[in-house]
Amino acid sequence: MISVGGELDASNAGQLADYVQRCAGYCEWLVLDLNDLEFIGTAGFSALKAITDRCAEAMVYCTTVPGVAVARLLRICDPGNAVPTTPSVADALAGVQGFRHVR
């Protein structure tokens, strides 16, 4: 699980995407907890989409716990729900219990 707080914008979105990509190489599942983000810009959405795509390519289960700021951005930028979300960290972790993926 990776928790992110503060602001996610053009100045740090690439760093987050790169960090998550490195982490995804060593896991079977990934929960992005974005509950504590106070602001997310469109570069943050691009990073979330890239993270989702990279996890799918690596066959890593990935979900995002959006929080208020992220939920607002996803309603605008992701009407097709390309970025998978889960309502809470507890729900996300319950969803991965017993998850096993053979590589």
PDB file of N, CA and C in Angstrom:
ATOM      1  N   MET A   1       0.846  -1.167   0.000  1.00  0.00           N
ATOM      2  CA  MET A   1       0.000   0.000   0.000  1.00  0.00           C
ATOM      3  C   MET A   1       0.890   1.227   0.000  1.00  0.00           C
ATOM      4  N   ILE A   2       0.520   2.193  -0.828  1.00  0.00           N
ATOM      5  CA  ILE A   2       1.235   3.463  -0.909  1.00  0.00           C
ATOM      6  C   ILE A   2       0.230   4.560  -0.572  1.00  0.00           C
ATOM      7  N   SER A   3       0.573   5.373   0.425  1.00  0.00           N
ATOM      8  CA  SER A   3      -0.287   6.493   0.825  1.00  0.00           C
ATOM      9  C   SER A   3       0.347   7.786   0.365  1.00  0.00           C
ATOM     10  N   VAL A   4      -0.475   8.669  -0.177  1.00  0.00           N
ATOM     11  CA  VAL A   4       0.006   9.949  -0.693  1.00  0.00           C
ATOM     12  C   VAL A   4      -0.832  11.054  -0.068  1.00  0.00           C
ATOM     13  N   GLY A   5      -0.169  12.107   0.408  1.00  0.00           N
ATOM     14  CA  GLY A   5      -0.875  13.242   0.980  1.00  0.00           C
ATOM     15  C   GLY A   5      -0.343  14.530   0.385  1.00  0.00           C
ATOM     16  N   GLY A   6      -0.981  15.629   0.725  1.00  0.00           N
ATOM     17  CA  GLY A   6      -0.531  16.932   0.239  1.00  0.00           C
ATOM     18  C   GLY A   6      -1.111  17.252  -1.118  1.00  0.00           C
ATOM     19  N   GLU A   7      -0.218  17.552  -2.056  1.00  0.00           N
ATOM     20  CA  GLU A   7      -0.639  17.946  -3.401  1.00  0.00           C
ATOM     21  C   GLU A   7       0.054  17.071  -4.440  1.00  0.00           C
ATOM     22  N   LEU A   8      -0.673  16.748  -5.487  1.00  0.00           N
ATOM     23  CA  LEU A   8      -0.130  15.981  -6.606  1.00  0.00           C
ATOM     24  C   LEU A   8      -0.389  16.795  -7.865  1.00  0.00           C
ATOM     25  N   ASP A   9       0.690  17.303  -8.447  1.00  0.00           N
ATOM     26  CA  ASP A   9       0.562  18.176  -9.618  1.00  0.00           C
ATOM     27  C   ASP A   9       1.732  17.925 -10.559  1.00  0.00           C
ATOM     28  N   ALA A  10       1.926  18.817 -11.505  1.00  0.00           N
ATOM     29  CA  ALA A  10       2.963  18.635 -12.519  1.00  0.00           C
ATOM     30  C   ALA A  10       4.367  18.566 -11.920  1.00  0.00           C
ATOM     31  N   SER A  11       4.558  19.138 -10.735  1.00  0.00           N
ATOM     32  CA  SER A  11       5.895  19.151 -10.142  1.00  0.00           C
ATOM     33  C   SER A  11       6.296  17.810  -9.538  1.00  0.00           C
ATOM     34  N   ASN A  12       5.322  16.935  -9.219  1.00  0.00           N
ATOM     35  CA  ASN A  12       5.689  15.678  -8.560  1.00  0.00           C
ATOM     36  C   ASN A  12       4.943  14.438  -9.077  1.00  0.00           C
ATOM     37  N   ALA A  13       4.050  14.594 -10.025  1.00  0.00           N
ATOM     38  CA  ALA A  13       3.274  13.465 -10.536  1.00  0.00           C
ATOM     39  C   ALA A  13       4.161  12.415 -11.202  1.00  0.00           C
ATOM     40  N   GLY A  14       5.158  12.857 -11.937  1.00  0.00           N
ATOM     41  CA  GLY A  14       6.074  11.907 -12.581  1.00  0.00           C
ATOM     42  C   GLY A  14       6.864  11.108 -11.570  1.00  0.00           C
ATOM     43  N   GLN A  15       7.262  11.749 -10.479  1.00  0.00           N
ATOM     44  CA  GLN A  15       7.990  11.046  -9.424  1.00  0.00           C
ATOM     45  C   GLN A  15       7.136   9.950  -8.807  1.00  0.00           C
ATOM     46  N   LEU A  16       5.857  10.260  -8.567  1.00  0.00           N
ATOM     47  CA  LEU A  16       4.956   9.244  -8.017  1.00  0.00           C
ATOM     48  C   LEU A  16       4.805   8.080  -8.985  1.00  0.00           C
ATOM     49  N   ALA A  17       4.568   8.368 -10.253  1.00  0.00           N
ATOM     50  CA  ALA A  17       4.391   7.308 -11.248  1.00  0.00           C
ATOM     51  C   ALA A  17       5.635   6.426 -11.327  1.00  0.00           C
ATOM     52  N   ASP A  18       6.823   7.036 -11.312  1.00  0.00           N
ATOM     53  CA  ASP A  18       8.068   6.263 -11.360  1.00  0.00           C
ATOM     54  C   ASP A  18       8.245   5.406 -10.111  1.00  0.00           C
ATOM     55  N   TYR A  19       7.945   5.974  -8.942  1.00  0.00           N
ATOM     56  CA  TYR A  19       8.071   5.241  -7.681  1.00  0.00           C
ATOM     57  C   TYR A  19       7.142   4.027  -7.670  1.00  0.00           C
ATOM     58  N   VAL A  20       5.894   4.250  -8.067  1.00  0.00           N
ATOM     59  CA  VAL A  20       4.927   3.160  -8.084  1.00  0.00           C
ATOM     60  C   VAL A  20       5.341   2.081  -9.074  1.00  0.00           C
ATOM     61  N   GLN A  21       5.881   2.486 -10.218  1.00  0.00           N
ATOM     62  CA  GLN A  21       6.334   1.496 -11.196  1.00  0.00           C
ATOM     63  C   GLN A  21       7.424   0.614 -10.597  1.00  0.00           C
ATOM     64  N   ARG A  22       8.358   1.220  -9.873  1.00  0.00           N
ATOM     65  CA  ARG A  22       9.418   0.423  -9.227  1.00  0.00           C
ATOM     66  C   ARG A  22       8.821  -0.528  -8.193  1.00  0.00           C
ATOM     67  N   CYS A  23       7.875  -0.053  -7.402  1.00  0.00           N
ATOM     68  CA  CYS A  23       7.237  -0.893  -6.385  1.00  0.00           C
ATOM     69  C   CYS A  23       6.446  -2.029  -7.019  1.00  0.00           C
ATOM     70  N   ALA A  24       5.755  -1.733  -8.101  1.00  0.00           N
ATOM     71  CA  ALA A  24       4.903  -2.729  -8.761  1.00  0.00           C
ATOM     72  C   ALA A  24       5.716  -3.906  -9.284  1.00  0.00           C
ATOM     73  N   GLY A  25       6.993  -3.696  -9.521  1.00  0.00           N
ATOM     74  CA  GLY A  25       7.838  -4.791  -9.988  1.00  0.00           C
ATOM     75  C   GLY A  25       8.078  -5.853  -8.941  1.00  0.00           C
ATOM     76  N   TYR A  26       7.696  -5.561  -7.686  1.00  0.00           N
ATOM     77  CA  TYR A  26       7.960  -6.485  -6.586  1.00  0.00           C
ATOM     78  C   TYR A  26       6.710  -6.918  -5.841  1.00  0.00           C
ATOM     79  N   CYS A  27       5.541  -6.687  -6.416  1.00  0.00           N
ATOM     80  CA  CYS A  27       4.324  -7.036  -5.686  1.00  0.00           C
ATOM     81  C   CYS A  27       3.287  -7.653  -6.619  1.00  0.00           C
ATOM     82  N   GLU A  28       2.283  -8.252  -5.995  1.00  0.00           N
ATOM     83  CA  GLU A  28       1.175  -8.843  -6.730  1.00  0.00           C
ATOM     84  C   GLU A  28      -0.031  -7.924  -6.752  1.00  0.00           C
ATOM     85  N   TRP A  29      -0.092  -7.008  -5.786  1.00  0.00           N
ATOM     86  CA  TRP A  29      -1.210  -6.080  -5.711  1.00  0.00           C
ATOM     87  C   TRP A  29      -0.723  -4.754  -5.165  1.00  0.00           C
ATOM     88  N   LEU A  30      -1.478  -3.702  -5.482  1.00  0.00           N
ATOM     89  CA  LEU A  30      -1.102  -2.356  -5.076  1.00  0.00           C
ATOM     90  C   LEU A  30      -2.359  -1.566  -4.738  1.00  0.00           C
ATOM     91  N   VAL A  31      -2.349  -0.955  -3.556  1.00  0.00           N
ATOM     92  CA  VAL A  31      -3.432  -0.064  -3.147  1.00  0.00           C
ATOM     93  C   VAL A  31      -2.834   1.332  -3.015  1.00  0.00           C
ATOM     94  N   LEU A  32      -3.359   2.271  -3.765  1.00  0.00           N
ATOM     95  CA  LEU A  32      -2.950   3.673  -3.659  1.00  0.00           C
ATOM     96  C   LEU A  32      -3.959   4.393  -2.777  1.00  0.00           C
ATOM     97  N   ASP A  33      -3.537   4.780  -1.583  1.00  0.00           N
ATOM     98  CA  ASP A  33      -4.401   5.499  -0.659  1.00  0.00           C
ATOM     99  C   ASP A  33      -4.199   6.996  -0.882  1.00  0.00           C
ATOM    100  N   LEU A  34      -5.169   7.625  -1.516  1.00  0.00           N
ATOM    101  CA  LEU A  34      -5.081   9.055  -1.832  1.00  0.00           C
ATOM    102  C   LEU A  34      -6.073   9.874  -1.004  1.00  0.00           C
ATOM    103  N   ASN A  35      -6.528   9.314   0.110  1.00  0.00           N
ATOM    104  CA  ASN A  35      -7.469  10.000   0.991  1.00  0.00           C
ATOM    105  C   ASN A  35      -6.960  11.342   1.478  1.00  0.00           C
ATOM    106  N   ASP A  36      -5.660  11.458   1.724  1.00  0.00           N
ATOM    107  CA  ASP A  36      -5.100  12.671   2.311  1.00  0.00           C
ATOM    108  C   ASP A  36      -4.606  13.690   1.293  1.00  0.00           C
ATOM    109  N   LEU A  37      -4.874  13.450   0.009  1.00  0.00           N
ATOM    110  CA  LEU A  37      -4.503  14.457  -0.983  1.00  0.00           C
ATOM    111  C   LEU A  37      -5.440  15.657  -0.848  1.00  0.00           C
ATOM    112  N   GLU A  38      -4.856  16.823  -0.738  1.00  0.00           N
ATOM    113  CA  GLU A  38      -5.644  18.046  -0.640  1.00  0.00           C
ATOM    114  C   GLU A  38      -5.909  18.639  -2.018  1.00  0.00           C
ATOM    115  N   PHE A  39      -5.015  18.342  -2.980  1.00  0.00           N
ATOM    116  CA  PHE A  39      -5.159  18.854  -4.343  1.00  0.00           C
ATOM    117  C   PHE A  39      -4.552  17.844  -5.297  1.00  0.00           C
ATOM    118  N   ILE A  40      -5.209  17.663  -6.439  1.00  0.00           N
ATOM    119  CA  ILE A  40      -4.648  16.860  -7.529  1.00  0.00           C
ATOM    120  C   ILE A  40      -4.975  17.575  -8.834  1.00  0.00           C
ATOM    121  N   GLY A  41      -3.943  17.809  -9.625  1.00  0.00           N
ATOM    122  CA  GLY A  41      -4.113  18.451 -10.921  1.00  0.00           C
ATOM    123  C   GLY A  41      -4.244  17.419 -12.021  1.00  0.00           C
ATOM    124  N   THR A  42      -4.392  17.897 -13.234  1.00  0.00           N
ATOM    125  CA  THR A  42      -4.552  16.981 -14.368  1.00  0.00           C
ATOM    126  C   THR A  42      -3.305  16.137 -14.595  1.00  0.00           C
ATOM    127  N   ALA A  43      -2.128  16.654 -14.228  1.00  0.00           N
ATOM    128  CA  ALA A  43      -0.910  15.834 -14.324  1.00  0.00           C
ATOM    129  C   ALA A  43      -0.996  14.662 -13.355  1.00  0.00           C
ATOM    130  N   GLY A  44      -1.659  14.871 -12.236  1.00  0.00           N
ATOM    131  CA  GLY A  44      -1.881  13.781 -11.284  1.00  0.00           C
ATOM    132  C   GLY A  44      -2.777  12.713 -11.876  1.00  0.00           C
ATOM    133  N   PHE A  45      -3.819  13.148 -12.614  1.00  0.00           N
ATOM    134  CA  PHE A  45      -4.670  12.164 -13.283  1.00  0.00           C
ATOM    135  C   PHE A  45      -3.870  11.366 -14.299  1.00  0.00           C
ATOM    136  N   SER A  46      -3.036  12.048 -15.069  1.00  0.00           N
ATOM    137  CA  SER A  46      -2.199  11.348 -16.057  1.00  0.00           C
ATOM    138  C   SER A  46      -1.306  10.324 -15.366  1.00  0.00           C
ATOM    139  N   ALA A  47      -0.773  10.682 -14.199  1.00  0.00           N
ATOM    140  CA  ALA A  47       0.062   9.745 -13.446  1.00  0.00           C
ATOM    141  C   ALA A  47      -0.761   8.545 -12.987  1.00  0.00           C
ATOM    142  N   LEU A  48      -1.975   8.778 -12.505  1.00  0.00           N
ATOM    143  CA  LEU A  48      -2.830   7.670 -12.075  1.00  0.00           C
ATOM    144  C   LEU A  48      -3.151   6.741 -13.238  1.00  0.00           C
ATOM    145  N   LYS A  49      -3.429   7.323 -14.391  1.00  0.00           N
ATOM    146  CA  LYS A  49      -3.716   6.506 -15.580  1.00  0.00           C
ATOM    147  C   LYS A  49      -2.486   5.698 -15.983  1.00  0.00           C
ATOM    148  N   ALA A  50      -1.312   6.321 -15.938  1.00  0.00           N
ATOM    149  CA  ALA A  50      -0.069   5.608 -16.269  1.00  0.00           C
ATOM    150  C   ALA A  50       0.189   4.477 -15.277  1.00  0.00           C
ATOM    151  N   ILE A  51      -0.056   4.739 -14.004  1.00  0.00           N
ATOM    152  CA  ILE A  51       0.124   3.712 -12.973  1.00  0.00           C
ATOM    153  C   ILE A  51      -0.813   2.540 -13.240  1.00  0.00           C
ATOM    154  N   THR A  52      -2.079   2.843 -13.527  1.00  0.00           N
ATOM    155  CA  THR A  52      -3.050   1.794 -13.826  1.00  0.00           C
ATOM    156  C   THR A  52      -2.614   0.963 -15.024  1.00  0.00           C
ATOM    157  N   ASP A  53      -2.163   1.632 -16.073  1.00  0.00           N
ATOM    158  CA  ASP A  53      -1.723   0.931 -17.285  1.00  0.00           C
ATOM    159  C   ASP A  53      -0.487   0.078 -17.014  1.00  0.00           C
ATOM    160  N   ARG A  54       0.476   0.622 -16.285  1.00  0.00           N
ATOM    161  CA  ARG A  54       1.708  -0.126 -15.983  1.00  0.00           C
ATOM    162  C   ARG A  54       1.415  -1.345 -15.123  1.00  0.00           C
ATOM    163  N   CYS A  55       0.518  -1.192 -14.155  1.00  0.00           N
ATOM    164  CA  CYS A  55       0.159  -2.337 -13.317  1.00  0.00           C
ATOM    165  C   CYS A  55      -0.535  -3.415 -14.144  1.00  0.00           C
ATOM    166  N   ALA A  56      -1.409  -3.013 -15.041  1.00  0.00           N
ATOM    167  CA  ALA A  56      -2.087  -3.989 -15.900  1.00  0.00           C
ATOM    168  C   ALA A  56      -1.079  -4.746 -16.761  1.00  0.00           C
ATOM    169  N   GLU A  57      -0.112  -4.021 -17.316  1.00  0.00           N
ATOM    170  CA  GLU A  57       0.925  -4.666 -18.133  1.00  0.00           C
ATOM    171  C   GLU A  57       1.749  -5.648 -17.312  1.00  0.00           C
ATOM    172  N   ALA A  58       2.010  -5.312 -16.053  1.00  0.00           N
ATOM    173  CA  ALA A  58       2.812  -6.168 -15.178  1.00  0.00           C
ATOM    174  C   ALA A  58       1.961  -7.219 -14.463  1.00  0.00           C
ATOM    175  N   MET A  59       0.656  -7.241 -14.759  1.00  0.00           N
ATOM    176  CA  MET A  59      -0.292  -8.151 -14.129  1.00  0.00           C
ATOM    177  C   MET A  59      -0.301  -7.996 -12.607  1.00  0.00           C
ATOM    178  N   VAL A  60      -0.309  -6.743 -12.172  1.00  0.00           N
ATOM    179  CA  VAL A  60      -0.399  -6.401 -10.750  1.00  0.00           C
ATOM    180  C   VAL A  60      -1.791  -5.832 -10.510  1.00  0.00           C
ATOM    181  N   TYR A  61      -2.510  -6.411  -9.554  1.00  0.00           N
ATOM    182  CA  TYR A  61      -3.822  -5.879  -9.186  1.00  0.00           C
ATOM    183  C   TYR A  61      -3.611  -4.498  -8.588  1.00  0.00           C
ATOM    184  N   CYS A  62      -4.360  -3.513  -9.053  1.00  0.00           N
ATOM    185  CA  CYS A  62      -4.183  -2.132  -8.595  1.00  0.00           C
ATOM    186  C   CYS A  62      -5.544  -1.484  -8.378  1.00  0.00           C
ATOM    187  N   THR A  63      -5.692  -0.814  -7.240  1.00  0.00           N
ATOM    188  CA  THR A  63      -6.896  -0.031  -6.986  1.00  0.00           C
ATOM    189  C   THR A  63      -6.505   1.247  -6.256  1.00  0.00           C
ATOM    190  N   THR A  64      -7.350   2.259  -6.380  1.00  0.00           N
ATOM    191  CA  THR A  64      -7.112   3.560  -5.774  1.00  0.00           C
ATOM    192  C   THR A  64      -8.239   3.876  -4.802  1.00  0.00           C
ATOM    193  N   VAL A  65      -7.865   4.364  -3.615  1.00  0.00           N
ATOM    194  CA  VAL A  65      -8.832   4.885  -2.652  1.00  0.00           C
ATOM    195  C   VAL A  65      -8.791   6.395  -2.836  1.00  0.00           C
ATOM    196  N   PRO A  66      -9.823   6.986  -3.463  1.00  0.00           N
ATOM    197  CA  PRO A  66      -9.684   8.330  -4.000  1.00  0.00           C
ATOM    198  C   PRO A  66      -9.700   9.503  -3.034  1.00  0.00           C
ATOM    199  N   GLY A  67     -10.486   9.545  -2.011  1.00  0.00           N
ATOM    200  CA  GLY A  67     -10.619  10.760  -1.212  1.00  0.00           C
ATOM    201  C   GLY A  67     -11.381  11.828  -1.992  1.00  0.00           C
ATOM    202  N   VAL A  68     -11.668  12.947  -1.342  1.00  0.00           N
ATOM    203  CA  VAL A  68     -12.531  13.981  -1.919  1.00  0.00           C
ATOM    204  C   VAL A  68     -11.928  14.628  -3.165  1.00  0.00           C
ATOM    205  N   ALA A  69     -10.670  15.076  -3.074  1.00  0.00           N
ATOM    206  CA  ALA A  69     -10.049  15.793  -4.201  1.00  0.00           C
ATOM    207  C   ALA A  69      -9.915  14.895  -5.425  1.00  0.00           C
ATOM    208  N   VAL A  70      -9.511  13.647  -5.206  1.00  0.00           N
ATOM    209  CA  VAL A  70      -9.321  12.721  -6.323  1.00  0.00           C
ATOM    210  C   VAL A  70     -10.672  12.321  -6.917  1.00  0.00           C
ATOM    211  N   ALA A  71     -11.660  12.080  -6.074  1.00  0.00           N
ATOM    212  CA  ALA A  71     -12.995  11.717  -6.577  1.00  0.00           C
ATOM    213  C   ALA A  71     -13.550  12.817  -7.475  1.00  0.00           C
ATOM    214  N   ARG A  72     -13.345  14.068  -7.077  1.00  0.00           N
ATOM    215  CA  ARG A  72     -13.823  15.197  -7.882  1.00  0.00           C
ATOM    216  C   ARG A  72     -13.126  15.204  -9.242  1.00  0.00           C
ATOM    217  N   LEU A  73     -11.818  15.013  -9.259  1.00  0.00           N
ATOM    218  CA  LEU A  73     -11.074  15.000 -10.522  1.00  0.00           C
ATOM    219  C   LEU A  73     -11.496  13.813 -11.390  1.00  0.00           C
ATOM    220  N   LEU A  74     -11.687  12.648 -10.795  1.00  0.00           N
ATOM    221  CA  LEU A  74     -12.078  11.473 -11.573  1.00  0.00           C
ATOM    222  C   LEU A  74     -13.461  11.640 -12.199  1.00  0.00           C
ATOM    223  N   ARG A  75     -14.372  12.311 -11.500  1.00  0.00           N
ATOM    224  CA  ARG A  75     -15.698  12.561 -12.088  1.00  0.00           C
ATOM    225  C   ARG A  75     -15.580  13.364 -13.379  1.00  0.00           C
ATOM    226  N   ILE A  76     -14.595  14.265 -13.428  1.00  0.00           N
ATOM    227  CA  ILE A  76     -14.419  15.123 -14.604  1.00  0.00           C
ATOM    228  C   ILE A  76     -13.569  14.443 -15.675  1.00  0.00           C
ATOM    229  N   CYS A  77     -12.431  13.886 -15.269  1.00  0.00           N
ATOM    230  CA  CYS A  77     -11.439  13.384 -16.234  1.00  0.00           C
ATOM    231  C   CYS A  77     -11.577  11.906 -16.585  1.00  0.00           C
ATOM    232  N   ASP A  78     -12.348  11.160 -15.806  1.00  0.00           N
ATOM    233  CA  ASP A  78     -12.409   9.714 -16.016  1.00  0.00           C
ATOM    234  C   ASP A  78     -13.847   9.199 -15.997  1.00  0.00           C
ATOM    235  N   PRO A  79     -14.698   9.708 -16.897  1.00  0.00           N
ATOM    236  CA  PRO A  79     -16.095   9.257 -16.880  1.00  0.00           C
ATOM    237  C   PRO A  79     -16.248   7.781 -17.222  1.00  0.00           C
ATOM    238  N   GLY A  80     -15.256   7.193 -17.873  1.00  0.00           N
ATOM    239  CA  GLY A  80     -15.311   5.776 -18.225  1.00  0.00           C
ATOM    240  C   GLY A  80     -14.737   4.860 -17.167  1.00  0.00           C
ATOM    241  N   ASN A  81     -14.316   5.426 -16.040  1.00  0.00           N
ATOM    242  CA  ASN A  81     -13.770   4.646 -14.918  1.00  0.00           C
ATOM    243  C   ASN A  81     -12.561   3.801 -15.304  1.00  0.00           C
ATOM    244  N   ALA A  82     -11.629   4.400 -16.028  1.00  0.00           N
ATOM    245  CA  ALA A  82     -10.405   3.693 -16.414  1.00  0.00           C
ATOM    246  C   ALA A  82      -9.480   3.470 -15.220  1.00  0.00           C
ATOM    247  N   VAL A  83      -9.573   4.351 -14.224  1.00  0.00           N
ATOM    248  CA  VAL A  83      -8.778   4.203 -13.002  1.00  0.00           C
ATOM    249  C   VAL A  83      -9.662   3.476 -11.985  1.00  0.00           C
ATOM    250  N   PRO A  84      -9.305   2.236 -11.628  1.00  0.00           N
ATOM    251  CA  PRO A  84     -10.142   1.485 -10.688  1.00  0.00           C
ATOM    252  C   PRO A  84     -10.067   2.097  -9.290  1.00  0.00           C
ATOM    253  N   THR A  85     -11.230   2.206  -8.643  1.00  0.00           N
ATOM    254  CA  THR A  85     -11.283   2.782  -7.305  1.00  0.00           C
ATOM    255  C   THR A  85     -12.008   1.855  -6.342  1.00  0.00           C
ATOM    256  N   THR A  86     -11.719   2.062  -5.063  1.00  0.00           N
ATOM    257  CA  THR A  86     -12.354   1.346  -3.972  1.00  0.00           C
ATOM    258  C   THR A  86     -12.709   2.383  -2.916  1.00  0.00           C
ATOM    259  N   PRO A  87     -13.874   2.289  -2.276  1.00  0.00           N
ATOM    260  CA  PRO A  87     -14.329   3.345  -1.372  1.00  0.00           C
ATOM    261  C   PRO A  87     -13.451   3.586  -0.140  1.00  0.00           C
ATOM    262  N   SER A  88     -12.776   2.558   0.365  1.00  0.00           N
ATOM    263  CA  SER A  88     -11.982   2.730   1.577  1.00  0.00           C
ATOM    264  C   SER A  88     -10.771   1.810   1.556  1.00  0.00           C
ATOM    265  N   VAL A  89      -9.801   2.139   2.396  1.00  0.00           N
ATOM    266  CA  VAL A  89      -8.611   1.283   2.511  1.00  0.00           C
ATOM    267  C   VAL A  89      -9.015  -0.095   3.021  1.00  0.00           C
ATOM    268  N   ALA A  90      -9.922  -0.140   3.989  1.00  0.00           N
ATOM    269  CA  ALA A  90     -10.378  -1.433   4.521  1.00  0.00           C
ATOM    270  C   ALA A  90     -10.983  -2.295   3.420  1.00  0.00           C
ATOM    271  N   ASP A  91     -11.813  -1.694   2.573  1.00  0.00           N
ATOM    272  CA  ASP A  91     -12.404  -2.441   1.461  1.00  0.00           C
ATOM    273  C   ASP A  91     -11.335  -2.903   0.474  1.00  0.00           C
ATOM    274  N   ALA A  92     -10.364  -2.035   0.207  1.00  0.00           N
ATOM    275  CA  ALA A  92      -9.298  -2.391  -0.728  1.00  0.00           C
ATOM    276  C   ALA A  92      -8.479  -3.557  -0.195  1.00  0.00           C
ATOM    277  N   LEU A  93      -8.133  -3.507   1.083  1.00  0.00           N
ATOM    278  CA  LEU A  93      -7.333  -4.584   1.672  1.00  0.00           C
ATOM    279  C   LEU A  93      -8.135  -5.871   1.781  1.00  0.00           C
ATOM    280  N   ALA A  94      -9.426  -5.755   2.048  1.00  0.00           N
ATOM    281  CA  ALA A  94     -10.280  -6.946   2.074  1.00  0.00           C
ATOM    282  C   ALA A  94     -10.338  -7.589   0.696  1.00  0.00           C
ATOM    283  N   GLY A  95     -10.284  -6.773  -0.334  1.00  0.00           N
ATOM    284  CA  GLY A  95     -10.336  -7.282  -1.704  1.00  0.00           C
ATOM    285  C   GLY A  95      -9.086  -8.028  -2.124  1.00  0.00           C
ATOM    286  N   VAL A  96      -7.975  -7.772  -1.449  1.00  0.00           N
ATOM    287  CA  VAL A  96      -6.736  -8.434  -1.840  1.00  0.00           C
ATOM    288  C   VAL A  96      -6.356  -9.572  -0.897  1.00  0.00           C
ATOM    289  N   GLN A  97      -7.110  -9.757   0.177  1.00  0.00           N
ATOM    290  CA  GLN A  97      -6.824 -10.875   1.070  1.00  0.00           C
ATOM    291  C   GLN A  97      -6.927 -12.180   0.303  1.00  0.00           C
ATOM    292  N   GLY A  98      -5.920 -12.969   0.432  1.00  0.00           N
ATOM    293  CA  GLY A  98      -5.919 -14.249  -0.257  1.00  0.00           C
ATOM    294  C   GLY A  98      -5.632 -14.150  -1.741  1.00  0.00           C
ATOM    295  N   PHE A  99      -5.401 -12.925  -2.240  1.00  0.00           N
ATOM    296  CA  PHE A  99      -5.120 -12.744  -3.661  1.00  0.00           C
ATOM    297  C   PHE A  99      -3.790 -13.392  -3.997  1.00  0.00           C
ATOM    298  N   ARG A 100      -3.785 -14.216  -4.969  1.00  0.00           N
ATOM    299  CA  ARG A 100      -2.562 -14.865  -5.446  1.00  0.00           C
ATOM    300  C   ARG A 100      -2.552 -14.793  -6.966  1.00  0.00           C
ATOM    301  N   HIS A 101      -1.440 -14.365  -7.470  1.00  0.00           N
ATOM    302  CA  HIS A 101      -1.302 -14.295  -8.914  1.00  0.00           C
ATOM    303  C   HIS A 101      -0.020 -15.031  -9.306  1.00  0.00           C
ATOM    304  N   VAL A 102      -0.128 -15.921 -10.229  1.00  0.00           N
ATOM    305  CA  VAL A 102       1.038 -16.691 -10.661  1.00  0.00           C
ATOM    306  C   VAL A 102       1.663 -15.980 -11.838  1.00  0.00           C
ATOM    307  N   ARG A 103       2.942 -15.697 -11.715  1.00  0.00           N
ATOM    308  CA  ARG A 103       3.664 -15.038 -12.807  1.00  0.00           C
ATOM    309  C   ARG A 103       4.395 -16.046 -13.633  1.00  0.00           C
TER     310      ARG A 103
END
